[in-house]
Each structure stands twice: as structure tokens, then as C-alpha cells.
Coordinates of C-alpha atoms and ligand atoms in Angstrom, one line a residue:
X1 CA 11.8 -113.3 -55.0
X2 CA 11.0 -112.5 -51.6
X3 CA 9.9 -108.4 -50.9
X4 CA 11.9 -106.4 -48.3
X5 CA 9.9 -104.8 -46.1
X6 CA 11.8 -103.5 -43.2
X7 CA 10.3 -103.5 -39.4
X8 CA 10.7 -100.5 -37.4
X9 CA 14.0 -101.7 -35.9
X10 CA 15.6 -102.3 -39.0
X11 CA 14.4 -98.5 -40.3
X12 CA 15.8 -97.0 -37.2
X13 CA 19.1 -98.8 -37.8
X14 CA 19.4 -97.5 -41.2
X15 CA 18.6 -94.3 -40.9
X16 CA 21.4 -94.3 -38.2
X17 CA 23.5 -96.5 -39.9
X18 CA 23.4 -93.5 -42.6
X19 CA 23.9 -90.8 -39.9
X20 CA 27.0 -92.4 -38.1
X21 CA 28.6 -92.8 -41.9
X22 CA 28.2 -89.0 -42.6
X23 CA 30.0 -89.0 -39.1
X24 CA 32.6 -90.6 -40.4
X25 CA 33.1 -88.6 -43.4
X26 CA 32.8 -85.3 -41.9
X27 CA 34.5 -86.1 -38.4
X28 CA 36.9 -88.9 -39.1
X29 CA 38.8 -90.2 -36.1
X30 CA 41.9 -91.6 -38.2
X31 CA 42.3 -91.1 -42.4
X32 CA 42.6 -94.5 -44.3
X33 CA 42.3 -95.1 -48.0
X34 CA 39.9 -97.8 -49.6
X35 CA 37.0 -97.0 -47.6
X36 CA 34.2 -98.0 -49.9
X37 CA 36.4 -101.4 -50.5
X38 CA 36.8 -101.9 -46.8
X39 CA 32.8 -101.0 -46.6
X40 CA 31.7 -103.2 -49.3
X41 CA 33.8 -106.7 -47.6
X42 CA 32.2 -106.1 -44.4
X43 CA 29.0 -105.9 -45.9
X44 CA 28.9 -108.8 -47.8
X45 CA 29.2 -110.9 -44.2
X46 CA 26.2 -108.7 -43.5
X47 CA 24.3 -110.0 -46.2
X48 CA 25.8 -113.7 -45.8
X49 CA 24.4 -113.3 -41.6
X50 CA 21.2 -111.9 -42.5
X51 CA 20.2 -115.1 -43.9
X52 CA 22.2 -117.2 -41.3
X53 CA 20.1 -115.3 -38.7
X54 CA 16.9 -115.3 -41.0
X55 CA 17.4 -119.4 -41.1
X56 CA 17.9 -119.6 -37.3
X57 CA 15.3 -118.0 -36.2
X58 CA 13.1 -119.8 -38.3
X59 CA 14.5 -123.2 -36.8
X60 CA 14.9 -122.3 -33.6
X61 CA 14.6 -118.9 -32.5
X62 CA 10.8 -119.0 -33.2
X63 CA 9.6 -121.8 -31.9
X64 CA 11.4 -121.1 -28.2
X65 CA 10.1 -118.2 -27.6
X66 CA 6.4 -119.3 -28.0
X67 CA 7.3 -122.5 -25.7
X68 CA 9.0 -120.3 -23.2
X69 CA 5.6 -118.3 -23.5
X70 CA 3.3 -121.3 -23.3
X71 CA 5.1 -122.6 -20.4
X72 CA 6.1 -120.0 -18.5
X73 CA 10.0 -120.7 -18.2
X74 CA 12.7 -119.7 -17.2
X75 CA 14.1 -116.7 -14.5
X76 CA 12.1 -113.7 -15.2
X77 CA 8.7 -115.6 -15.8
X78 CA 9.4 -115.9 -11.9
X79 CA 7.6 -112.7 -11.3
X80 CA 4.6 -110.5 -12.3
X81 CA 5.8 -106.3 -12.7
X82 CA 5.4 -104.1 -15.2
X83 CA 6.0 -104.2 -18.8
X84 CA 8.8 -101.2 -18.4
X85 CA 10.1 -103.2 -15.4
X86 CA 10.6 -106.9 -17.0
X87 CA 11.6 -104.4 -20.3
X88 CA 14.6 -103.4 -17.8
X89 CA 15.0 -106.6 -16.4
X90 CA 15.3 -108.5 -19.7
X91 CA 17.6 -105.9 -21.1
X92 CA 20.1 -106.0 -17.9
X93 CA 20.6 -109.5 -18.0
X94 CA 20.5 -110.1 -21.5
X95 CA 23.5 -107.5 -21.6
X96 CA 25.4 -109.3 -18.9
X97 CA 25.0 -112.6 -20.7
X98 CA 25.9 -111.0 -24.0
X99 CA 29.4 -109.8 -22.4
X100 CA 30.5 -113.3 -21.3
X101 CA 29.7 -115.2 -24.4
X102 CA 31.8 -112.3 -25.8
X103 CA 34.5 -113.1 -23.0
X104 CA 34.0 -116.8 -23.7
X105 CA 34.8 -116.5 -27.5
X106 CA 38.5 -114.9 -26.5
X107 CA 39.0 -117.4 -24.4
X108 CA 38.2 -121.0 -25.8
X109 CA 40.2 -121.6 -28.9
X110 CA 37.3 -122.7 -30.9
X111 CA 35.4 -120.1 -30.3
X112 CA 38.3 -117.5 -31.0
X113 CA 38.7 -119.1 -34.4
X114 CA 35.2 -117.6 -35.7
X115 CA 35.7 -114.4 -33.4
X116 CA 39.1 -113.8 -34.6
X117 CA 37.6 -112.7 -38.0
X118 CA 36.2 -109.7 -36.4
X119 CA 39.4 -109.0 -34.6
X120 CA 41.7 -109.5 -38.0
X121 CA 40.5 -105.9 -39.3
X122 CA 43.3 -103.5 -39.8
X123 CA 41.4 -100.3 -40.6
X124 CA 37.9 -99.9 -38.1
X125 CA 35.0 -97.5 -38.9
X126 CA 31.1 -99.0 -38.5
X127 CA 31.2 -101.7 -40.9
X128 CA 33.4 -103.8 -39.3
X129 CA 30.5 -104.1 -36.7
X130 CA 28.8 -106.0 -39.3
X131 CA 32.3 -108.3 -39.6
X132 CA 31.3 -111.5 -37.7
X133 CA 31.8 -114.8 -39.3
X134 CA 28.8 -116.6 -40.7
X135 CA 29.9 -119.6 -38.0
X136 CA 30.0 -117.5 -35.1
X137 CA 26.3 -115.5 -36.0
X138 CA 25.7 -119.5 -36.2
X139 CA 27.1 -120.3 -33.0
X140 CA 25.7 -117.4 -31.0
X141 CA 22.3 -118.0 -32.4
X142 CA 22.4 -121.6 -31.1
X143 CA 23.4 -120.4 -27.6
X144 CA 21.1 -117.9 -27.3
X145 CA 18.2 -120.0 -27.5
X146 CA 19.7 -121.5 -24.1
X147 CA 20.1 -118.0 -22.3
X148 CA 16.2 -116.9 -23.4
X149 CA 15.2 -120.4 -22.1
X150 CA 16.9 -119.7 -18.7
X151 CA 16.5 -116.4 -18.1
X152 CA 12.8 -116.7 -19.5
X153 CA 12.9 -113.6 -21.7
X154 CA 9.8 -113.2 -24.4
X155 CA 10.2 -111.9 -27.2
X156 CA 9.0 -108.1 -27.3
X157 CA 11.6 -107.4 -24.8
X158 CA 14.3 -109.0 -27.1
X159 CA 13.2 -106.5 -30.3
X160 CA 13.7 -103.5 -27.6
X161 CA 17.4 -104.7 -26.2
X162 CA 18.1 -105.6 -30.1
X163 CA 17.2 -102.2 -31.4
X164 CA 19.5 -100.5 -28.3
X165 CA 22.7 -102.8 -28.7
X166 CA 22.6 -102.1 -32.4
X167 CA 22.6 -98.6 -32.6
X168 CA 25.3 -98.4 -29.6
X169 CA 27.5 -101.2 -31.6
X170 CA 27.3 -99.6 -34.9
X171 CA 28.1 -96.4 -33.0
X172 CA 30.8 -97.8 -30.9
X173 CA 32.9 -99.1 -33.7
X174 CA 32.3 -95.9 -36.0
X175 CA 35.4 -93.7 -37.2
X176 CA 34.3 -90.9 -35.4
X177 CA 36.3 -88.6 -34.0
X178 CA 35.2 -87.8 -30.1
X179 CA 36.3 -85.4 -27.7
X180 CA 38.0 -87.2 -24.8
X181 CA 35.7 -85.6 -22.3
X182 CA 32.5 -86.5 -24.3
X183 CA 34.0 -90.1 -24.9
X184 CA 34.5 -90.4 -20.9
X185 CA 31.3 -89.5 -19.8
X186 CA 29.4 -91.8 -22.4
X187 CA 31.1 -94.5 -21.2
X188 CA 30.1 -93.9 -17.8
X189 CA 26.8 -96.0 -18.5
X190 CA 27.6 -96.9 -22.4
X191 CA 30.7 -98.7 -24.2
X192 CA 31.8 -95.4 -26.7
X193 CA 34.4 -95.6 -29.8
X194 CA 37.1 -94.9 -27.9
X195 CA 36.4 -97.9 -25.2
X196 CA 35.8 -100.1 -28.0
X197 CA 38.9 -99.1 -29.5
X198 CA 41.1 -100.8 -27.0
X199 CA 39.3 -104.3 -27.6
X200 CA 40.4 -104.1 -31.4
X201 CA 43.8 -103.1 -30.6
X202 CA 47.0 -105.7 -31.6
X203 CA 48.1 -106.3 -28.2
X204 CA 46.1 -109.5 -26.4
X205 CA 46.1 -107.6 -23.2
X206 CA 44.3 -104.7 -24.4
X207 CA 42.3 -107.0 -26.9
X208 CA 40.9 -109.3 -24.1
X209 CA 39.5 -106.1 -22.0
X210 CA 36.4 -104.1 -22.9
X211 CA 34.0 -106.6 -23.7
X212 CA 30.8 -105.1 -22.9
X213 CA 28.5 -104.7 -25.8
X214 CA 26.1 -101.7 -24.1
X215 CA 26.3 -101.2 -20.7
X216 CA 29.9 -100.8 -19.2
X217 CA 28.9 -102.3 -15.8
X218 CA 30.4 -105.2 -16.9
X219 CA 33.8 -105.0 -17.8
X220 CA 33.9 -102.6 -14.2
X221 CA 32.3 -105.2 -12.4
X222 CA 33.7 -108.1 -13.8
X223 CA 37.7 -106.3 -13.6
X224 CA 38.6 -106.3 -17.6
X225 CA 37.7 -102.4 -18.2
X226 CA 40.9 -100.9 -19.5
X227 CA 41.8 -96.9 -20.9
X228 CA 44.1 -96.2 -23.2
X229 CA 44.8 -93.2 -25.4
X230 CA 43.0 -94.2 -28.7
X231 CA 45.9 -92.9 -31.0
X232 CA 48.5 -94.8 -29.6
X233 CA 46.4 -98.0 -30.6
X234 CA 47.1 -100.3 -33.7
X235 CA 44.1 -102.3 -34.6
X236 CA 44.0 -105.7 -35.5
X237 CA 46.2 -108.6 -35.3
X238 CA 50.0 -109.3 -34.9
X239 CA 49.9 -112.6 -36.7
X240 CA 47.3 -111.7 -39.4
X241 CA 48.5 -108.2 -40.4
X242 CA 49.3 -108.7 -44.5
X243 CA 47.2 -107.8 -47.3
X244 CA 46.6 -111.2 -48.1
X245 CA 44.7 -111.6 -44.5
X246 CA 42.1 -109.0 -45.4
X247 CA 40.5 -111.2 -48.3
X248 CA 37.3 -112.1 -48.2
X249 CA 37.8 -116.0 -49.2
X250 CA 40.2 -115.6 -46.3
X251 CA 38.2 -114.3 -44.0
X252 CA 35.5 -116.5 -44.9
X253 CA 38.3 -119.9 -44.5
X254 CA 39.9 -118.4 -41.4
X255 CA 38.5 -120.4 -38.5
X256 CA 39.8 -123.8 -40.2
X257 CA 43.1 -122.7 -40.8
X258 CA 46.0 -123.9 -38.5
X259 CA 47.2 -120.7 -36.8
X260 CA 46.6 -118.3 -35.1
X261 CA 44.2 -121.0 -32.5
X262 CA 44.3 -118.7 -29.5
X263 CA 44.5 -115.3 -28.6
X264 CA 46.2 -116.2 -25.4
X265 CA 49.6 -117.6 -26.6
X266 CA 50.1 -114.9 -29.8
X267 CA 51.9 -112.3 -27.6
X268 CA 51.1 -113.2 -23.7
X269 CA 54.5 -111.6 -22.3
X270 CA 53.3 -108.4 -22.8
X271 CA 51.3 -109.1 -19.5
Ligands
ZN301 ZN1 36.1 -109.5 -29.1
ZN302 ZN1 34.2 -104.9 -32.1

């Protein structure tokens, strides 16, 4: 039986991941019944993506980041500044690359098959961060490799952009209740609940917008930042609304079932 011993990352993101669920509880941004159920599901794909991860970066993960080491590959290896600086560096385009493979998976149908899972929740609060489907953790992980290749990113700065984008994911997809004004001037630099909101809504033009991960830069830059009024959002989506959707061996089959293949065609005319 293999012992737990948590790194530093993972501490900070528990003890956070603790802190944002008090949040919750005390500060709720909308009331919903079967929390603790609606927890539990998304945390068995946690567990089931631990391992997926655990595997991947064991086959490949690894293995590419000494080689891009060893031989010096890739963009950043380009040039010699200091640790803070490539730290920066790393983060910044690691964050752009991270927003359009997230742009990618709404737009191929494949890809939307895996993301769609995430998408499908009805009721949103911090676990459904943690609801990816095994094949897209799979997916991403492959890809990934690629982008450290070519952008030439070692690992150290990796752990620091890791440790950011989870706390601001977890934190982004909480069931807190912000102020507005608060909410606005977060996501001046960094994507807040209420900006995340609109990407989980059931309408695909709201749903394909937002799809910045930290930094906000991106969806401004790239023209797919959208506002709307968080309470006048349903979340989830139109075509996989019924009770029956939110089971896990659902969940788990949903990316080889027949409908549902693209986000673009379920409700396009709403423009
Ligand atoms: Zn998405
Ligand atoms: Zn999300």
C-alpha cells in the first residue's frame, strides 16, 4: 500500500480547498440540496485523475522534462535571465497555451465529448473543478508534453504555475457569494466566480466565452470575454439536463455516447 505524503503544493491546496468550502457554507452564492452527494461524485473523478495523472507523468511527463533539460529545448531555453524572470515567463505562456487547448476542446467535437462532462453539471460549487473526465486529464496530459517541449519550460517553474492555477480554479468555480464590485476588480488580472460562471452557463454563446484558466488577458485579447449578471445564469446543459445525466456511470460513459457531439450545433441561433 503505497504512503501519502503530500508535497507542499498539494498541502497548500488543501488547506484552501478546506477554506473555500467553509466559504461556501457560510457565504453561499445560490442554495442547492445534495451537497455532500454532489461533492462526493465529483470527487470520485478526482481520485480516478490522480492516478491517470500519477501514470502519465510517470510515462511521459518525467522523462520530457529531463530531456528538455539535457538538451536544452525548446523557446525559453532560448535565453539566460533570472529565475523570477523565466518563473514569469513560463507561467505567461503556459497560461496562454492552457486557454486555447481549453478553446480547442469546445470546438472540435472529439474533444467536446470528454469536456462536455465538466460542462453537464447542473449545480456548481468547487468540486466540480475536480469534474474532468478521466479521457480528457488523458488527453491534456499527452498534449502537454508537446507545449513543455516547445515552449522549453523545466520543471520547477511548472510546480509554481500548478500551485497558482489550482488555487484560482478551485476558487473560481466555488459557491461563493461575491460582491459585484469585488468580483470586477479580481477579474481585472484573474478569472473570479462570477466570470467563470458564464462559461458554465446553458447557452453555447455564453458557454464558449471565458475560457481563461488564470490570467484574464486572454479571453480580452483573444475577443471571447463576456459579462453577464451571475443570477440570471442556468448552469449546465440544454440537452443533458435530467437526473439521469448526473450519474456517475453516465458521466464516466458520456464521451462515447451518440449525442450531444458538438457544442456548436445544440442551440447556435441564439447567436
Ligand atoms: Zn469549458
Ligand atoms: Zn469550469
Amino acid at each position: 500500500m503505497p504512503e501519502f505524503r503530500p508535497n507542499p503544493e498539494q498541502l497548500v491546496a488543501i488547506a484552501l480547498f478546506v477554506a473555500i468550502g467553509l466559504f461556501e457554507i457560510l457565504f453561499p452564492f445560490r442554495e442547492y440540496f445534495g451537497r455532500i452527494k454532489h461533492f462526493g461524485k465529483n470527487v470520485v473523478f478526482a481520485l480516478i485523475n490522480s492516478v491517470v495523472t500519477g501514470l502519465a507523468a510517470m510515462g511521459m511527463n518525467i522523462w520530457v522534462f529531463v530531456w528538455i533539460e539535457e538538451n536544452r529545448v525548446g523557446l525559453l531555453n532560448l535565453f539566460e535571465v533570472p529565475f523570477w524572470v523565466m518563473a514569469l515567463l513560463a507561467s505567461l505562456l503556459f497560461d496562454m497555451w492552457i486557454y486555447w487547448w481549453h478553446r480547442i476542446n469546445h470546438a472540435i467535437p472529439f474533444l467536446w465529448r470528454f469536456h462536455q462532462v465538466h460542462h453537464n453539471d447542473t449545480e456548481m460549487d468547487m468540486s466540480t473543478a475536480l469534474r474532468f473526465h478521466p479521457g480528457e486529464i488523458f488527453l491534456s496530459s499527452v498534449v502537454n508534453v508537446f507545449a513543455f517541449a516547445v515552449l522549453g519550460i523545466a520543471i520547477e517553474y511548472i510546480v509554481i504555475y500548478k500551485l497558482v492555477f489550482t488555487i484560482n480554479v478551485l476558487f473560481h468555480h466555488s459557491n461563493v457569494a461575491i460582491p459585484e464590485r469585488w468580483d470586477r476588480w479580481f477579474r481585472y488580472i484573474l478569472v473570479s466566480p462570477n466570470m467563470h460562471r458564464v462559461h458554465h452557463s446553458n447557452r453555447s454563446r455564453e458557454t464558449n466565452s471565458n475560457y481563461s484558466s488564470v490570467l484574464t488577458i486572454w479571453d480580452r485579447l483573444f475577443g471571447s470575454y463576456f459579462e453577464k449578471a451571475p443570477s440570471e445564469i442556468t448552469f449546465g446543459l440544454e440537452y443533458d439536463r435530467s437526473k439521469d445525466c448526473q450519474t456517475l456511470p453516465y458521466l464516466l460513459k458520456r464521451p462515447f455516447a451518440s449525442k450531444g457531439d458538438s457544442r456548436m450545433d445544440s442551440d447556435s441561433e441564439e447567436g
